[in-house]
PDB file of C-alpha atoms in Angstrom:
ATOM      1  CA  UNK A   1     109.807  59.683  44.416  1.00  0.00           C
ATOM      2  CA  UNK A   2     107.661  57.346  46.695  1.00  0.00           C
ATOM      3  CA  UNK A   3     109.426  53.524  47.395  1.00  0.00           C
ATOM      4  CA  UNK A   4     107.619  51.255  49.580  1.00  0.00           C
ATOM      5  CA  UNK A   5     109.990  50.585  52.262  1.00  0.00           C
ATOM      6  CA  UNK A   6     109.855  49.113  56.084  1.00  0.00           C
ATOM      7  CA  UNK A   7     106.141  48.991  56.716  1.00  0.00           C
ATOM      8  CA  UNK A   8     106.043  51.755  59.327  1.00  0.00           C
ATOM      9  CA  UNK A   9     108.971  53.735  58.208  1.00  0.00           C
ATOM     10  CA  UNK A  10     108.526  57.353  56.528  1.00  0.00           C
ATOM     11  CA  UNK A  11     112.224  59.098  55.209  1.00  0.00           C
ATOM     12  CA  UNK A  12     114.117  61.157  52.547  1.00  0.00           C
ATOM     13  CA  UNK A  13     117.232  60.459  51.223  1.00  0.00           C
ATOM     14  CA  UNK A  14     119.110  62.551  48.893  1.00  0.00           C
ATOM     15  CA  UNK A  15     120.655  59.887  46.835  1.00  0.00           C
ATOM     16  CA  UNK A  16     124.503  61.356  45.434  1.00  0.00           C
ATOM     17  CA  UNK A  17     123.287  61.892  41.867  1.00  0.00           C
ATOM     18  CA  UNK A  18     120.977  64.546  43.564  1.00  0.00           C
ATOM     19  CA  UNK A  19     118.363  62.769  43.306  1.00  0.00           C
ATOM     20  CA  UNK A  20     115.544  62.986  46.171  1.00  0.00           C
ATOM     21  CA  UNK A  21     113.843  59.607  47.477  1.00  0.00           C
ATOM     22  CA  UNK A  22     111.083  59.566  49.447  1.00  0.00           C
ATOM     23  CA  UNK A  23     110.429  56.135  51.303  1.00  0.00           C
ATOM     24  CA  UNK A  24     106.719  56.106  52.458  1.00  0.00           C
ATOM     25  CA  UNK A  25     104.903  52.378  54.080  1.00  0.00           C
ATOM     26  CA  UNK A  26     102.784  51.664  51.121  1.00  0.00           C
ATOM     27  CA  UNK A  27     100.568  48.581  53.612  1.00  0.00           C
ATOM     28  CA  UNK A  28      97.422  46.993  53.507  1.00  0.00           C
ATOM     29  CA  UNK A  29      95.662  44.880  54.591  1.00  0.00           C
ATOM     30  CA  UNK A  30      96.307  41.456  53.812  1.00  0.00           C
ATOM     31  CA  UNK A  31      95.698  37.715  55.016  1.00  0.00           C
ATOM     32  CA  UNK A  32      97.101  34.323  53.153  1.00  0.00           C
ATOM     33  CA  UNK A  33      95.599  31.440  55.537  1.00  0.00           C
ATOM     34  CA  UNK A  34      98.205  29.110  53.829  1.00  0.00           C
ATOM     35  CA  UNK A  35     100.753  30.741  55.742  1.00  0.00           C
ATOM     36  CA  UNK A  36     102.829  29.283  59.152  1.00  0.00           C
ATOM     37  CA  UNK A  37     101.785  30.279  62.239  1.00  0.00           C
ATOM     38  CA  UNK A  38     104.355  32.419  62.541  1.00  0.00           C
ATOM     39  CA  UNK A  39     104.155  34.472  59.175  1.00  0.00           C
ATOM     40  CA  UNK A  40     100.061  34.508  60.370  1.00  0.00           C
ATOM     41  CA  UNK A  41     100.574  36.267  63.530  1.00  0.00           C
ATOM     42  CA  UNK A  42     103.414  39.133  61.633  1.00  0.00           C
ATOM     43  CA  UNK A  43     100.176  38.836  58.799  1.00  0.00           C
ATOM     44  CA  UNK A  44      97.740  39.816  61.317  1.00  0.00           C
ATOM     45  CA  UNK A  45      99.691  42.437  63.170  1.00  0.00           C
ATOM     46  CA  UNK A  46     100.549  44.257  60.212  1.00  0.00           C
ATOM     47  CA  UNK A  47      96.947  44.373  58.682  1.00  0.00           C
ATOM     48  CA  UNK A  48      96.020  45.589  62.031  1.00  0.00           C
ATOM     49  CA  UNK A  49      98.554  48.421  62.147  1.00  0.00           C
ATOM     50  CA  UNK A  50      97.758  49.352  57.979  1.00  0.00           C
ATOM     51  CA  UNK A  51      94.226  49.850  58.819  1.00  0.00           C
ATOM     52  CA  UNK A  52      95.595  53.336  60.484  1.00  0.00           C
ATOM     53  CA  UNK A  53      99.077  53.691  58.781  1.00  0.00           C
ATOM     54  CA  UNK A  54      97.146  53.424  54.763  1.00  0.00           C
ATOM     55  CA  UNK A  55      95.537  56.377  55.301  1.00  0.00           C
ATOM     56  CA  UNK A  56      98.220  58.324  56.693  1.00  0.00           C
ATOM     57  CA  UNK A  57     100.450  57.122  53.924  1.00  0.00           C
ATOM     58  CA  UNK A  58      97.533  58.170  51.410  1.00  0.00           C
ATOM     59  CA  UNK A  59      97.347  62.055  52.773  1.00  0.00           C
ATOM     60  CA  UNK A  60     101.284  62.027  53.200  1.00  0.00           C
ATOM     61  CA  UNK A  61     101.635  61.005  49.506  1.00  0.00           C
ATOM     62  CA  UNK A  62      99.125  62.912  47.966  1.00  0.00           C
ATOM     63  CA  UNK A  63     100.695  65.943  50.095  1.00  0.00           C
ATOM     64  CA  UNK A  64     104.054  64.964  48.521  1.00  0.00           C
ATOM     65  CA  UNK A  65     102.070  64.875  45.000  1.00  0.00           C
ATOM     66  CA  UNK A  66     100.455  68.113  45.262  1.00  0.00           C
ATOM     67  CA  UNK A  67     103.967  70.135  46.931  1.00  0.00           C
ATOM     68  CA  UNK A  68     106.365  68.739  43.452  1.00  0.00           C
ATOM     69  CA  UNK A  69     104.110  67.807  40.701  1.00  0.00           C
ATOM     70  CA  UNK A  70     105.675  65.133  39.173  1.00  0.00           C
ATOM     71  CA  UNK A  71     105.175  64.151  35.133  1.00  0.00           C
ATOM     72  CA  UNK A  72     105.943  60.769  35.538  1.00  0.00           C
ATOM     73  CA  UNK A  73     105.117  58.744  38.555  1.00  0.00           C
ATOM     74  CA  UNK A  74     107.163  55.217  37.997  1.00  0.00           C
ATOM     75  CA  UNK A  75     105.752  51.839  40.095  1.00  0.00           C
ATOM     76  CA  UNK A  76     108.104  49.321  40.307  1.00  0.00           C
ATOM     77  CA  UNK A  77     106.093  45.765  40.973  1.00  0.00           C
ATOM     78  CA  UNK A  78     102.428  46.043  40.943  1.00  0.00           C
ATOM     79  CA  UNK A  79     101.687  45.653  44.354  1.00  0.00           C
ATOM     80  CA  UNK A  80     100.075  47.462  47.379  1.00  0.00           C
ATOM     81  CA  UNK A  81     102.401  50.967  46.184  1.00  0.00           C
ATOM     82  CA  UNK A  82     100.521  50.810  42.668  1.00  0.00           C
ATOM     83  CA  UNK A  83      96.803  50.799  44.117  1.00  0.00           C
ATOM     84  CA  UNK A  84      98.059  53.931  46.144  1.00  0.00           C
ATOM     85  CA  UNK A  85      99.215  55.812  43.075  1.00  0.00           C
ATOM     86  CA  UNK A  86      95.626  54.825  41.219  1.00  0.00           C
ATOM     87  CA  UNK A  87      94.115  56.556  43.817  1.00  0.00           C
ATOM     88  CA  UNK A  88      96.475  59.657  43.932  1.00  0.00           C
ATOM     89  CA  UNK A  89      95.293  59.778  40.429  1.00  0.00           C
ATOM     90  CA  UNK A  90      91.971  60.602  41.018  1.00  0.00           C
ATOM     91  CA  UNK A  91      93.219  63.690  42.933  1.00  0.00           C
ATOM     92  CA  UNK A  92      96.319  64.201  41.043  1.00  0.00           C
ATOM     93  CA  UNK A  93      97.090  64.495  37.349  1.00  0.00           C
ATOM     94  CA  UNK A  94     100.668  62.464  36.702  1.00  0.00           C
ATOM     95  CA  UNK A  95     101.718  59.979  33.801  1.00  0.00           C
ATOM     96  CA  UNK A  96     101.905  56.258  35.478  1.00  0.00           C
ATOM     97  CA  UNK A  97     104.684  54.114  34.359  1.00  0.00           C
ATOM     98  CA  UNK A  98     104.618  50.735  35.874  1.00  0.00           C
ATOM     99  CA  UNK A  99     107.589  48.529  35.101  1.00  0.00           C
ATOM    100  CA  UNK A 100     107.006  44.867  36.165  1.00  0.00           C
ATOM    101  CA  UNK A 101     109.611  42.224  37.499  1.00  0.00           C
ATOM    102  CA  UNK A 102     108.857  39.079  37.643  1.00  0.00           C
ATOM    103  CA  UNK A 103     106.357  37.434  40.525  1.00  0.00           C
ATOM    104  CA  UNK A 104     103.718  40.400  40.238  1.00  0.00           C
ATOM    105  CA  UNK A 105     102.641  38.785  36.562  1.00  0.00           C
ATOM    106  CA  UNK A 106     103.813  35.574  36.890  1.00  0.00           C
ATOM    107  CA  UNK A 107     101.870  34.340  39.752  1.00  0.00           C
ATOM    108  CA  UNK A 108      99.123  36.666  38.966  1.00  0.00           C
ATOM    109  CA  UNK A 109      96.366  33.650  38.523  1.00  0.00           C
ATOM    110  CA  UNK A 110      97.495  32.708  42.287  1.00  0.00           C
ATOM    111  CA  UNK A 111      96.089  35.664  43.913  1.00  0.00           C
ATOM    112  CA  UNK A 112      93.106  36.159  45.420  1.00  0.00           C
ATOM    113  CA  UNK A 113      90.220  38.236  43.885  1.00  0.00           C
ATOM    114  CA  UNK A 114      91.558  41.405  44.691  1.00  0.00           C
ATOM    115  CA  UNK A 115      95.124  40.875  43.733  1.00  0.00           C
ATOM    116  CA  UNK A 116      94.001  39.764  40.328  1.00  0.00           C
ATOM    117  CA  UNK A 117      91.777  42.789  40.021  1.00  0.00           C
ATOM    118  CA  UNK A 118      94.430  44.892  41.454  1.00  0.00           C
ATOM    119  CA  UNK A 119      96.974  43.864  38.850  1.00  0.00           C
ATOM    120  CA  UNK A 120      94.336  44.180  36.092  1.00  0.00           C
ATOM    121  CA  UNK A 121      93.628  47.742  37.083  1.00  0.00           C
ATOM    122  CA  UNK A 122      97.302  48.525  37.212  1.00  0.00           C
ATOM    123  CA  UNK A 123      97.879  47.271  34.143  1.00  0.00           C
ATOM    124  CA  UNK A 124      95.136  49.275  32.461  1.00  0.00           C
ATOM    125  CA  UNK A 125      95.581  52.248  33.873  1.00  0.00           C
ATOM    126  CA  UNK A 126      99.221  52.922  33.288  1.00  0.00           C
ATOM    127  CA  UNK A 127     100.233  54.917  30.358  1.00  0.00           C
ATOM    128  CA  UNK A 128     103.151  52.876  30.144  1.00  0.00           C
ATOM    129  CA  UNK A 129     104.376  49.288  30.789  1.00  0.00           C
ATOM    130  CA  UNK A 130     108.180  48.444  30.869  1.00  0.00           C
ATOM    131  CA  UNK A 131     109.901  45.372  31.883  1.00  0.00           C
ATOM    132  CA  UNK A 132     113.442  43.767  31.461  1.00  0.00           C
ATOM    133  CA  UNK A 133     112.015  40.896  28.876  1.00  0.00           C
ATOM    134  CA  UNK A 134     109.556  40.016  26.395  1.00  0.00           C
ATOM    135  CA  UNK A 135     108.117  37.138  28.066  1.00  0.00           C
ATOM    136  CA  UNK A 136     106.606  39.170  31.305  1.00  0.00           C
ATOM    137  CA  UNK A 137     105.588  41.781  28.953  1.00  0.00           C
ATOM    138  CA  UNK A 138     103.437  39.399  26.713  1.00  0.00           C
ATOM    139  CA  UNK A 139     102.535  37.463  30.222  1.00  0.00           C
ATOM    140  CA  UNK A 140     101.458  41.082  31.431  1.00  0.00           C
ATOM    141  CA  UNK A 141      99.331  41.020  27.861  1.00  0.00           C
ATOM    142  CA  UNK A 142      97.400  38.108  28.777  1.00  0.00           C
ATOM    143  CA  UNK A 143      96.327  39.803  32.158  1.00  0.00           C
ATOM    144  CA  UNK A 144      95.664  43.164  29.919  1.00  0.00           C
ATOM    145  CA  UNK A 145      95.369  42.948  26.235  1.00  0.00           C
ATOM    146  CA  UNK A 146      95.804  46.772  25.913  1.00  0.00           C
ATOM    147  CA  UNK A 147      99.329  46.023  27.484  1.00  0.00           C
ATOM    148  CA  UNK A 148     100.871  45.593  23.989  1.00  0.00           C
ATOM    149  CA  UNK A 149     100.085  49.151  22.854  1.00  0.00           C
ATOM    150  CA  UNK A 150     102.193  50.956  25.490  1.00  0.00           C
ATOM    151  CA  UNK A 151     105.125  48.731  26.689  1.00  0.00           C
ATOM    152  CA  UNK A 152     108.881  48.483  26.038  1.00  0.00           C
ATOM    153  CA  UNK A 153     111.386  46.020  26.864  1.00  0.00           C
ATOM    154  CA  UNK A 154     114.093  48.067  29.324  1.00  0.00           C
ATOM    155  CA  UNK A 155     117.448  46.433  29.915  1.00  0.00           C
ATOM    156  CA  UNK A 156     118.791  46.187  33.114  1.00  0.00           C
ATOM    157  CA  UNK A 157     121.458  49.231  33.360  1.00  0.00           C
ATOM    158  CA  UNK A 158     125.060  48.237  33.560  1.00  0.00           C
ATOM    159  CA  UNK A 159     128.519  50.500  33.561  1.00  0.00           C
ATOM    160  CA  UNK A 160     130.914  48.197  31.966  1.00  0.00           C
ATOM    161  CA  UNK A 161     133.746  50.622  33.739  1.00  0.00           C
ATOM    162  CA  UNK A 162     132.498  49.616  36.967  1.00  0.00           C
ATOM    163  CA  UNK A 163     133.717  45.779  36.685  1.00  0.00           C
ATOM    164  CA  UNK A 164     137.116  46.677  35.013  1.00  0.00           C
ATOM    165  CA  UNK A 165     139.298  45.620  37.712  1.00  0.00           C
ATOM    166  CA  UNK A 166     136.906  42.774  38.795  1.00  0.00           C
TER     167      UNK A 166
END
């Protein structure tokens, strides 16, 4: 499915399992004035650039939606990709599963206004939360209280066969 990937860059990859990825810029815009000069002007540029590039990734990925009809559509970090899949939603009818990582709940009280309301939205609109611990998932509960109805604690996947001969 959909990945946010280099800010600009659109692709498919058939992954060997079969499996097809789509890689779509999920960008908006965005401005942290605590940043240094340097991150500010990259900051600026690329809110400059999303203004045109968010739509075009919003009618590319609702085009993608509509052509394979996903079930599921799974966000990984609650971030600029999950406000694009709430509003696919409006247009599209998919499950969301949002599985959360680390920094997208933990520094959730940072943000600004609209991070914090972003999160929150996330949160409540998925139909299911997953994460690789108990502590973000009951941190993700304090954000959304309706979190502990519909999460799961997901290991991180690991093939014992692959470190054999480590």
């Amino acid at each position: 499915m959909g990945t946010p990937s280099d800010w600009l860059r659109f692709s498919t990859e058939i992954e060997p399992s079969g499996v097809v990825v789509y890689r779509m810029p999920f960008a908006l815009p965005h401005f942290n004035p605590g940043m240094s000069r340097e991150g500010l002007g990259h900051s600026l540029l690329r809110s400059l650039v999303s203004l045109v590039s968010a739509p075009v990734s919003l009618a590319r990925f609702l085009r993608l939606l509509k052509a394979i009809k996903p079930d599921v559509v799974n966000v990984h970090y609650i971030y600029e990709n999950a406000l694009f899949c709430m509003a696919a939603r409006q247009v599209t009818d998919f499950r969301l599963v949002v599985t959360i990582h680390g920094e997208d709940i933990e520094r959730h009280f940072e943000r600004a206004r609209i991070g914090r309301w972003m999160v929150s939205r996330t949160l409540k609109a998925a139909d299911r939360v997953l994460s690789n611990s108990a502590y973000l998932l009951a941190a993700a509960a304090r954000i959304h209280p309706g979190v502990k109805s519909k999460s799961a604690v997901v290991g991180n996947g690991v093939n014992p066969d692959d470190f054999a001969s480590v």
